[in-house]
Tab-separated table of N, CA and C in Angstrom:
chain	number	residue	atom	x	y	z
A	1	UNK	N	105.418	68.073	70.795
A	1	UNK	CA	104.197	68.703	70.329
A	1	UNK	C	103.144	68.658	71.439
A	2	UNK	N	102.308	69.589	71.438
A	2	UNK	CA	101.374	69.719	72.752
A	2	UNK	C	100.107	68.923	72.147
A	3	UNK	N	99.063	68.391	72.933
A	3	UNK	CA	98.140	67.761	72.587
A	3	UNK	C	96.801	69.155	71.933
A	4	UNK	N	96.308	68.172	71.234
A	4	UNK	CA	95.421	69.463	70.603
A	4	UNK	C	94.204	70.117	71.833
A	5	UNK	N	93.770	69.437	72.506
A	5	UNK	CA	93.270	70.075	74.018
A	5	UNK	C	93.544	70.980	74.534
A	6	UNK	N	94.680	71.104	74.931
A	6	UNK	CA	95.619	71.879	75.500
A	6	UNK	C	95.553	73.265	74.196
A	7	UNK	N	95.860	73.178	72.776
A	7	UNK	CA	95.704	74.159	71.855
A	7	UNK	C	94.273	74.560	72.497
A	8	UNK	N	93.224	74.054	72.242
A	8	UNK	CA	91.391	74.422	72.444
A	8	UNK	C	91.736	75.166	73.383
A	9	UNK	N	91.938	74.610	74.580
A	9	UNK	CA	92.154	75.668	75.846
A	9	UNK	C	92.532	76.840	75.525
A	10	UNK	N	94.055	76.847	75.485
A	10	UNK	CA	94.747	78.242	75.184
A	10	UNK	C	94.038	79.288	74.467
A	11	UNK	N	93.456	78.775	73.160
A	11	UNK	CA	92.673	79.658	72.259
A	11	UNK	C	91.201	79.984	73.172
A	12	UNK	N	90.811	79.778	73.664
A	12	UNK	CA	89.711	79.878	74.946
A	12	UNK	C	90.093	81.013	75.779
A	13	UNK	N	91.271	81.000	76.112
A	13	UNK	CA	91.739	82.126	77.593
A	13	UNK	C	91.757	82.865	76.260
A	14	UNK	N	92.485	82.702	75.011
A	14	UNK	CA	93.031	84.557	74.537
A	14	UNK	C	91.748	84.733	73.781
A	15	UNK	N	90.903	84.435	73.566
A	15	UNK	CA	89.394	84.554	73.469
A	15	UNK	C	88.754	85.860	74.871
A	16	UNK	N	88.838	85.132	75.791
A	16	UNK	CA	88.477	85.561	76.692
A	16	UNK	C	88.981	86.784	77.141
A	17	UNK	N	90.814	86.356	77.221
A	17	UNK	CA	91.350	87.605	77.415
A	17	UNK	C	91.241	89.297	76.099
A	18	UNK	N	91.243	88.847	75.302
A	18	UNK	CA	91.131	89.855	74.148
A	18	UNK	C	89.269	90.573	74.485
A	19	UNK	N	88.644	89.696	75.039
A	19	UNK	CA	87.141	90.409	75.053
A	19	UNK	C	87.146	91.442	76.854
A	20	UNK	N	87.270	90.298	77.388
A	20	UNK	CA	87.985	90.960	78.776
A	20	UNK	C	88.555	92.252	79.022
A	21	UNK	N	90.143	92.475	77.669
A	21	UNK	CA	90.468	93.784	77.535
A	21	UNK	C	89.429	94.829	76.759
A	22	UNK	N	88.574	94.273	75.973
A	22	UNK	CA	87.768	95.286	74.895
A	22	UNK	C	86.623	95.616	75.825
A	23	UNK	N	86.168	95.160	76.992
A	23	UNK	CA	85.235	95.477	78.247
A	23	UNK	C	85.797	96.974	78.873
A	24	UNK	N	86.937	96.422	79.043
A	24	UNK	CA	87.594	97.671	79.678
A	24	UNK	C	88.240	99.020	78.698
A	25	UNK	N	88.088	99.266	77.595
A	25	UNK	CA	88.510	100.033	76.406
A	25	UNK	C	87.499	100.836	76.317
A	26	UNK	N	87.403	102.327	75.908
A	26	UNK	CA	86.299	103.208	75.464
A	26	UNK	C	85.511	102.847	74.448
A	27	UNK	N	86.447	102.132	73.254
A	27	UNK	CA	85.815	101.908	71.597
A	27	UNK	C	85.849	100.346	72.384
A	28	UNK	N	85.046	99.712	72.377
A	28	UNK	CA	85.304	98.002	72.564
A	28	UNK	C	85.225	97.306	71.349
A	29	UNK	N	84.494	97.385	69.977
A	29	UNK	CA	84.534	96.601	69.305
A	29	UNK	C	85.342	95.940	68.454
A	30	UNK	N	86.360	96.602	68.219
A	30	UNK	CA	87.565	95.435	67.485
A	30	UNK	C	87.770	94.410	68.340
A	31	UNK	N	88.678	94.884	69.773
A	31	UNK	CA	89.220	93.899	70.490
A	31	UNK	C	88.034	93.215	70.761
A	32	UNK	N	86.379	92.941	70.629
A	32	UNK	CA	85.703	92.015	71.183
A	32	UNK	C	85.125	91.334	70.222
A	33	UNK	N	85.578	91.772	68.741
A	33	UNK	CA	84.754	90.733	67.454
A	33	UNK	C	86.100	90.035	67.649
A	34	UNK	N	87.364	90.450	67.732
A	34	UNK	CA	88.814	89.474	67.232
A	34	UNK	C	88.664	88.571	68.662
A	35	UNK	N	88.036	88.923	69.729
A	35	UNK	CA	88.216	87.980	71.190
A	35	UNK	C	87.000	86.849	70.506
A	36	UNK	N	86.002	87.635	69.763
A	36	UNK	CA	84.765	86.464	69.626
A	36	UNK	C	84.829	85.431	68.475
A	37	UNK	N	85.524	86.037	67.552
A	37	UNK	CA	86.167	84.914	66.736
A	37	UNK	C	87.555	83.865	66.945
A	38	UNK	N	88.136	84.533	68.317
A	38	UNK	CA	88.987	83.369	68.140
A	38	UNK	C	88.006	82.149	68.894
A	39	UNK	N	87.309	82.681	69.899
A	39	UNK	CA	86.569	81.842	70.810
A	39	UNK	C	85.601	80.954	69.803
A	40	UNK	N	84.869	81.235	68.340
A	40	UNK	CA	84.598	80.710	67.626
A	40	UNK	C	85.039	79.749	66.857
A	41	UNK	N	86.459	80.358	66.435
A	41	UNK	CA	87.044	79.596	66.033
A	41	UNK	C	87.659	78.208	67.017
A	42	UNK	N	87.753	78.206	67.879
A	42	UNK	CA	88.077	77.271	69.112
A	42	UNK	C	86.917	75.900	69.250
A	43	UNK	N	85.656	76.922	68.992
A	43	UNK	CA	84.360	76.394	69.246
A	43	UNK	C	84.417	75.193	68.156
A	44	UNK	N	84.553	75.553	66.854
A	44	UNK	CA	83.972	74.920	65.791
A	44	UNK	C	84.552	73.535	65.135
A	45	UNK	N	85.654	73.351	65.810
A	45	UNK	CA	86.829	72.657	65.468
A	45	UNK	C	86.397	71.049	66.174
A	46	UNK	N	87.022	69.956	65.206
A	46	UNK	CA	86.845	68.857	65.937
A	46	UNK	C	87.488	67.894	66.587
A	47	UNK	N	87.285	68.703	68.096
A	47	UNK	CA	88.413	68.675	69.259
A	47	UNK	C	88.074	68.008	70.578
A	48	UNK	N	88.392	67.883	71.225
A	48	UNK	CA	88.033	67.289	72.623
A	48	UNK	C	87.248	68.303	73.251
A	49	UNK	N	87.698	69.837	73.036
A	49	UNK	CA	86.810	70.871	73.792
A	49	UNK	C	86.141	71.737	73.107
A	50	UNK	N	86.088	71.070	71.606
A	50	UNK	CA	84.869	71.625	70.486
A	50	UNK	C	83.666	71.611	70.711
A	51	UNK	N	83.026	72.791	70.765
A	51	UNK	CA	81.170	72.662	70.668
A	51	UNK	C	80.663	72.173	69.491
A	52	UNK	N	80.724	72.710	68.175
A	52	UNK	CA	80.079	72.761	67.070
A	52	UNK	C	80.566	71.076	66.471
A	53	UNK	N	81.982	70.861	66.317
A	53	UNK	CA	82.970	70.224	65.789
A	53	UNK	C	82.779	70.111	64.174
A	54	UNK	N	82.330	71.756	63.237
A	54	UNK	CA	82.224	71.199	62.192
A	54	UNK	C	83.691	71.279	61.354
A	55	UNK	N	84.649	71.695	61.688
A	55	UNK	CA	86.146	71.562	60.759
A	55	UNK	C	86.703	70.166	61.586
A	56	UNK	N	87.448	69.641	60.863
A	56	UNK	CA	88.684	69.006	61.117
A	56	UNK	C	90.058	69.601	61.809
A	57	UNK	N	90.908	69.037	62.259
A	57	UNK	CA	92.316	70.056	62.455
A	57	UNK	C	92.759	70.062	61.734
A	58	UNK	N	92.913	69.986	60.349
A	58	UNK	CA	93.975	70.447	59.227
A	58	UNK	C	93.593	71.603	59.015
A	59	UNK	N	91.788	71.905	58.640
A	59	UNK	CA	91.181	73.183	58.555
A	59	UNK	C	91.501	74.237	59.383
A	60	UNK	N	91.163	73.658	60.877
A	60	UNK	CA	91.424	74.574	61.646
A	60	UNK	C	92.790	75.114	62.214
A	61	UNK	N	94.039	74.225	61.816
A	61	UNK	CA	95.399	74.747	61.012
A	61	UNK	C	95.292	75.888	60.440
A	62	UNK	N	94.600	76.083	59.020
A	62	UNK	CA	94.980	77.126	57.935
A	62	UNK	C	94.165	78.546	58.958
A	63	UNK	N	92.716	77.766	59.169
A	63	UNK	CA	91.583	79.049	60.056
A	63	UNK	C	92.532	79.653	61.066
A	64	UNK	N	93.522	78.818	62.008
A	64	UNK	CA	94.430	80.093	62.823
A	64	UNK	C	94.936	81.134	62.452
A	65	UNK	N	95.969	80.399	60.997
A	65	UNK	CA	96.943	80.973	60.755
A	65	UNK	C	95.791	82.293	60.168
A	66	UNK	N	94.782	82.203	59.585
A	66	UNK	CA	94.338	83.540	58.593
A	66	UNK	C	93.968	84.503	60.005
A	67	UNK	N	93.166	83.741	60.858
A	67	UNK	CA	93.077	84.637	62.084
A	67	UNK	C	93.626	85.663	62.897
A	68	UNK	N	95.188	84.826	62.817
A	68	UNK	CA	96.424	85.558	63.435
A	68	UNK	C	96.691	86.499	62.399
A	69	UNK	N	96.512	86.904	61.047
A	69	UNK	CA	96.645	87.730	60.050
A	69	UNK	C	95.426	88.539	60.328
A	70	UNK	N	94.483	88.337	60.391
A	70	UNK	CA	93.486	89.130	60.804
A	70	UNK	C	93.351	89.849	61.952
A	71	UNK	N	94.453	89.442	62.975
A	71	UNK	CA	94.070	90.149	64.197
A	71	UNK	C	95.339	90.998	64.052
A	72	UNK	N	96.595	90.583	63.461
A	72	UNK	CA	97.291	91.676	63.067
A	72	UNK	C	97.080	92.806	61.796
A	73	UNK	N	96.162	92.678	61.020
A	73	UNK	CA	95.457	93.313	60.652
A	73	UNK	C	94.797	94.384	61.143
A	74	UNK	N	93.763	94.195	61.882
A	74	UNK	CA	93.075	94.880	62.698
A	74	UNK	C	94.435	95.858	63.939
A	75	UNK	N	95.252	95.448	64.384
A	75	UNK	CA	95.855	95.962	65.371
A	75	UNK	C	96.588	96.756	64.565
A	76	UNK	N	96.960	96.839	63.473
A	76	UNK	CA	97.687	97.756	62.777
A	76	UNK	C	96.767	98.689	61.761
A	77	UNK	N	95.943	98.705	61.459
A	77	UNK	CA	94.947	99.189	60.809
A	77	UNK	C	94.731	100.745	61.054
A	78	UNK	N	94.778	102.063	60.175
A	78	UNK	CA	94.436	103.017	60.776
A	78	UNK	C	93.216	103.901	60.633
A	79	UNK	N	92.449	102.899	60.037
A	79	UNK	CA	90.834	103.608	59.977
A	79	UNK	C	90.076	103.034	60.671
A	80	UNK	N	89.678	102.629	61.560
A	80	UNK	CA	89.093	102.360	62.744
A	80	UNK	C	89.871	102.877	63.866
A	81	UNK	N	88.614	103.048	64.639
A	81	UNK	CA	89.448	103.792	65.912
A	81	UNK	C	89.476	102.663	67.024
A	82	UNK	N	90.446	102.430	67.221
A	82	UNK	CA	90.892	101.105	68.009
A	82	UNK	C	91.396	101.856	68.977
A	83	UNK	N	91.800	102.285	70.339
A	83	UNK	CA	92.430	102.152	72.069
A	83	UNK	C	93.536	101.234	71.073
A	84	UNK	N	94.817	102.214	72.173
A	84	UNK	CA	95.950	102.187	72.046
A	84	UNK	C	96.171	100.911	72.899
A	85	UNK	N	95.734	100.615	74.377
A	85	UNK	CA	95.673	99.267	74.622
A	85	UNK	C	95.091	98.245	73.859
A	86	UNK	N	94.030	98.283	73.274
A	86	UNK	CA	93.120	97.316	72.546
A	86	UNK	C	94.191	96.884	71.183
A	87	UNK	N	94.883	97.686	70.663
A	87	UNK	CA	95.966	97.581	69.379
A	87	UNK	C	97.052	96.442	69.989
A	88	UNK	N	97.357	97.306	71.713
A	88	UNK	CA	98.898	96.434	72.070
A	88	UNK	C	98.229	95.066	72.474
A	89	UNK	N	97.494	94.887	73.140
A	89	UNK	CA	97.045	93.542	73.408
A	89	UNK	C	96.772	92.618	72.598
A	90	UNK	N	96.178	93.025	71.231
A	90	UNK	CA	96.112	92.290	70.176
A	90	UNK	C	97.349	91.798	69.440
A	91	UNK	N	98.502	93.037	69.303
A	91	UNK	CA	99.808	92.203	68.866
A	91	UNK	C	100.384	91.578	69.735
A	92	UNK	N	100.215	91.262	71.216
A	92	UNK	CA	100.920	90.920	72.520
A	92	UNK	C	100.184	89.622	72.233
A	93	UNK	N	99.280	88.989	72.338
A	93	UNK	CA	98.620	87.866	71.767
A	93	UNK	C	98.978	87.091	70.879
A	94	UNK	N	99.383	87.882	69.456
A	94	UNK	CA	99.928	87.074	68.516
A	94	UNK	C	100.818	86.288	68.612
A	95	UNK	N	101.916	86.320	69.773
A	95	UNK	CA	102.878	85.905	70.277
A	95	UNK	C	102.829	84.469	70.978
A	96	UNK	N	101.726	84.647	72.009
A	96	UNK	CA	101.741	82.832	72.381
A	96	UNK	C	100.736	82.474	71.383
A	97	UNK	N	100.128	82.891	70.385
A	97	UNK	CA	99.225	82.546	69.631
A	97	UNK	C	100.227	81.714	68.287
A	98	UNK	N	100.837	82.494	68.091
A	98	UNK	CA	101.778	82.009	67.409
A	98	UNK	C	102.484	80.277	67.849
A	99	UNK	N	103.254	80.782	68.966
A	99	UNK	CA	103.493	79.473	69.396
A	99	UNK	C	102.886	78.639	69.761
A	100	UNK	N	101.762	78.719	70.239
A	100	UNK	CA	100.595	77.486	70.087
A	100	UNK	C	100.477	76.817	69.131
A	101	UNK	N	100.257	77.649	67.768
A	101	UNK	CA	99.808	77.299	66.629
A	101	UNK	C	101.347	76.423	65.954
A	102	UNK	N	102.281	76.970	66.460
A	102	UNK	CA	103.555	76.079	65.731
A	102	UNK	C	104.400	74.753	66.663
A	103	UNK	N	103.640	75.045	67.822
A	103	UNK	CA	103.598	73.292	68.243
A	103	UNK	C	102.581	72.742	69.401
A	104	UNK	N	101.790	73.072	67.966
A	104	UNK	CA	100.613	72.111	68.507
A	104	UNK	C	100.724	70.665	67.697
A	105	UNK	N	100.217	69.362	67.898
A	105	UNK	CA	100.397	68.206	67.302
A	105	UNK	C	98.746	68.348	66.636
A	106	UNK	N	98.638	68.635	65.213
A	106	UNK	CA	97.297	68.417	64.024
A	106	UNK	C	97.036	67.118	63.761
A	107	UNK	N	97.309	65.973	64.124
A	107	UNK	CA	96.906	64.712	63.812
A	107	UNK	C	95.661	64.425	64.346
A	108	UNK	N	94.780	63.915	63.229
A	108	UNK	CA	93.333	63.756	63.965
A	108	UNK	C	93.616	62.567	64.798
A	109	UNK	N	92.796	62.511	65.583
A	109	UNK	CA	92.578	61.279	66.361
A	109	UNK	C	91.793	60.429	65.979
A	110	UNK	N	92.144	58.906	65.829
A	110	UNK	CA	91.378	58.119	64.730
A	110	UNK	C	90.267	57.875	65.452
A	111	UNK	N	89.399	57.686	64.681
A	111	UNK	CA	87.797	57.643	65.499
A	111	UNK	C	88.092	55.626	66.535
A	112	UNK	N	86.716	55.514	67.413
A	112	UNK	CA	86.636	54.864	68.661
A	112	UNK	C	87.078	53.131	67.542
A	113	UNK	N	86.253	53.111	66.718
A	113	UNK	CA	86.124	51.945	65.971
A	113	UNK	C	87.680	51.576	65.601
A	114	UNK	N	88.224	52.733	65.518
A	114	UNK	CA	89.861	51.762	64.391
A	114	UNK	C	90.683	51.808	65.708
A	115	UNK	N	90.337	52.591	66.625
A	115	UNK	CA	91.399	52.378	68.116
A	115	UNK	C	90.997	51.012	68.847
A	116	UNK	N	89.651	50.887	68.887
A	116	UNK	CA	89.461	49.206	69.067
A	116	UNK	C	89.750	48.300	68.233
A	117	UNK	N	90.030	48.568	66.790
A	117	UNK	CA	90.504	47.715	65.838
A	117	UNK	C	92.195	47.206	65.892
A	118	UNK	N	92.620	48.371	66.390
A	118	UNK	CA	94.041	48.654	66.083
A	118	UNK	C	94.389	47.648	67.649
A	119	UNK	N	93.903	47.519	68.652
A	119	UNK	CA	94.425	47.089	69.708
A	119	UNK	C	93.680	45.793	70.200
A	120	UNK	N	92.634	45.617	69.546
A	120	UNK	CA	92.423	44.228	69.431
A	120	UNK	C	93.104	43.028	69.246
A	121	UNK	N	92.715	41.971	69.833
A	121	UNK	CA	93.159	40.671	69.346
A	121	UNK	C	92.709	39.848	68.574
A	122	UNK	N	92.798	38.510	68.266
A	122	UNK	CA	91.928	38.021	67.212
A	122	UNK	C	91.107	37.600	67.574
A	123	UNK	N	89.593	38.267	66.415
A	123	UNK	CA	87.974	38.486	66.192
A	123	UNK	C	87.879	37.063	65.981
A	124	UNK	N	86.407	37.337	66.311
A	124	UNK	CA	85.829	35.989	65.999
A	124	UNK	C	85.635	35.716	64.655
A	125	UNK	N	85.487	36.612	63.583
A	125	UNK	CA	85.698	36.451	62.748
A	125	UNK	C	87.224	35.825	61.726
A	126	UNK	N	88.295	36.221	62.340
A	126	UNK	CA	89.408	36.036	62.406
A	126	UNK	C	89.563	34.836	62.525
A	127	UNK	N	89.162	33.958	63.544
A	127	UNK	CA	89.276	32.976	64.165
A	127	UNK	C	88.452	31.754	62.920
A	128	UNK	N	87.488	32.483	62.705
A	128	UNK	CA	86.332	31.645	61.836
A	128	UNK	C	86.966	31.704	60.952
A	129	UNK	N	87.518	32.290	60.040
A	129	UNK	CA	88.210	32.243	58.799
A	129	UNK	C	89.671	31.155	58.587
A	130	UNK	N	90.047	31.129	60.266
A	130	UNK	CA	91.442	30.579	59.940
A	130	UNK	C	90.838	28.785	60.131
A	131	UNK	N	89.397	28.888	60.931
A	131	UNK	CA	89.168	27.422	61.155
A	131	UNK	C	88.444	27.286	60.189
A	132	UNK	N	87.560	28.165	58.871
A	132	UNK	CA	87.156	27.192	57.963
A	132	UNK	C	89.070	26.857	57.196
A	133	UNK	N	89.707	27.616	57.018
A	133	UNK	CA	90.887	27.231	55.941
A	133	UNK	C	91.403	25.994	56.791
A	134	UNK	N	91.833	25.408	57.602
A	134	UNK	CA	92.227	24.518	58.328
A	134	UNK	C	91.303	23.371	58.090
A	135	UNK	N	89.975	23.388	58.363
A	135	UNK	CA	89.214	22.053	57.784
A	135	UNK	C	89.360	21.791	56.018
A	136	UNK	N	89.389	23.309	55.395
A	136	UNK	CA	88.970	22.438	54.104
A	136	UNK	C	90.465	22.459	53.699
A	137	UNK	N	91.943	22.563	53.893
A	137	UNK	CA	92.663	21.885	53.985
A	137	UNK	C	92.795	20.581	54.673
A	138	UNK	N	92.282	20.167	56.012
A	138	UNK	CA	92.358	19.070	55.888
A	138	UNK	C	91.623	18.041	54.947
A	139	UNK	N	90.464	18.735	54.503
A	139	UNK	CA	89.455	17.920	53.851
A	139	UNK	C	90.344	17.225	52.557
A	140	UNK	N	91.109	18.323	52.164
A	140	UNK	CA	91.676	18.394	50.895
A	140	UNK	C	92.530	17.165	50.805
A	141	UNK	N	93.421	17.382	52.115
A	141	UNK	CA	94.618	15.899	52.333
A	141	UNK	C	93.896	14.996	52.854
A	142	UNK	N	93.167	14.608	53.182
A	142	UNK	CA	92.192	13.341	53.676
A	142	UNK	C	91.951	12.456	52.431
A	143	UNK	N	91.288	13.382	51.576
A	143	UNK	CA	90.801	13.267	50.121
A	143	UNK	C	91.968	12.706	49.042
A	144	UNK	N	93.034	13.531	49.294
A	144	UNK	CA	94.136	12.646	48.855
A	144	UNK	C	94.701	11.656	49.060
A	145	UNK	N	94.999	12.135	50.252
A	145	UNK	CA	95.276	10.504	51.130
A	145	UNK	C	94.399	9.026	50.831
A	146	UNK	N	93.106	9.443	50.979
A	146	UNK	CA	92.311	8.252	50.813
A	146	UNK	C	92.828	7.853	48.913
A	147	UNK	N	92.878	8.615	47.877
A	147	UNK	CA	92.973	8.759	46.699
A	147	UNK	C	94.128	8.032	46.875
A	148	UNK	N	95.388	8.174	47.066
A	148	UNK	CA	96.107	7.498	47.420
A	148	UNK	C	96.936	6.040	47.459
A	149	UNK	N	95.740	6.109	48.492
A	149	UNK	CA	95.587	4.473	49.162
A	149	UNK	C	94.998	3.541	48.233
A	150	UNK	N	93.933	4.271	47.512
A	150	UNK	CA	92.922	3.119	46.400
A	150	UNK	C	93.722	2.939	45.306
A	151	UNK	N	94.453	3.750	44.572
A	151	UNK	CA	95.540	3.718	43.657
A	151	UNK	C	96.844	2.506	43.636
């Protein structure tokens, strides 16, 4: 599985590239709302190369997949007047878009606190807990012991 970075990126170039081609097209606006929403969608996500970071990656899972329906949508569509390049580039896209999206690795990354938790050694707290149980066990057998002895 590829790291989710590496996904941000990719969706960045075909962002770029899809607006790039709609620069050069007579009609530009399909190919440059579908270039500006993937670049949005890239944006919003909470990623290493997220601006906004307001979705999660599970969200931004389902947000591809409707995207990639939307941009094949649009490329097949016959009431708008879309450039015959602006159509092929958009289904030519779907393609590493696709495979991005089907191995990319969606596991969030656990926030800073549980990665220092998780690889830590034993806290001082840790430590304090195991030395009060150790005194008031000994306290306990002392107490007997002496009980014991007077018996």
């Amino acid at each position: 599985m590829r790291p989710f970075w590496i996904h941000q990126a990719v969706e960045y170039l075909i962002g770029m590239a899809l607006v790039a081609q709609a620069i050069q097209d007579p009609d530009p606006v399909a190919p440059a709302l579908v270039g500006m929403l993937v670049i949005l969608n890239a944006a919003i996500v909470r990623g290493p190369l997220g601006a906004f970071k307001w979705f999660g990656r599970s969200a931004h899972k389902w947000l591809d997949l409707g995207l990639m329906i939307v941009i094949a949508l649009v490329a097949i569509q016959p009431f708008a007047a879309v450039p015959v390049t602006g159509r092929a580039m958009m289904l030519v896209i779907l393609i590493p878009f696709a495979f991005l999206w089907f191995y990319t690795d969606w596991a969030e990354r656990p926030t800073r606190k549980e990665r220092r938790e998780a690889t830590a050694g034993p806290t001082g707290e840790k430590i304090g807990r195991s030395a009060g149980r150790i005194a008031g066990a000994s306290y306990v057998a002392a107490k007997q012991a002496i009980k014991k002895r007077s018996e």
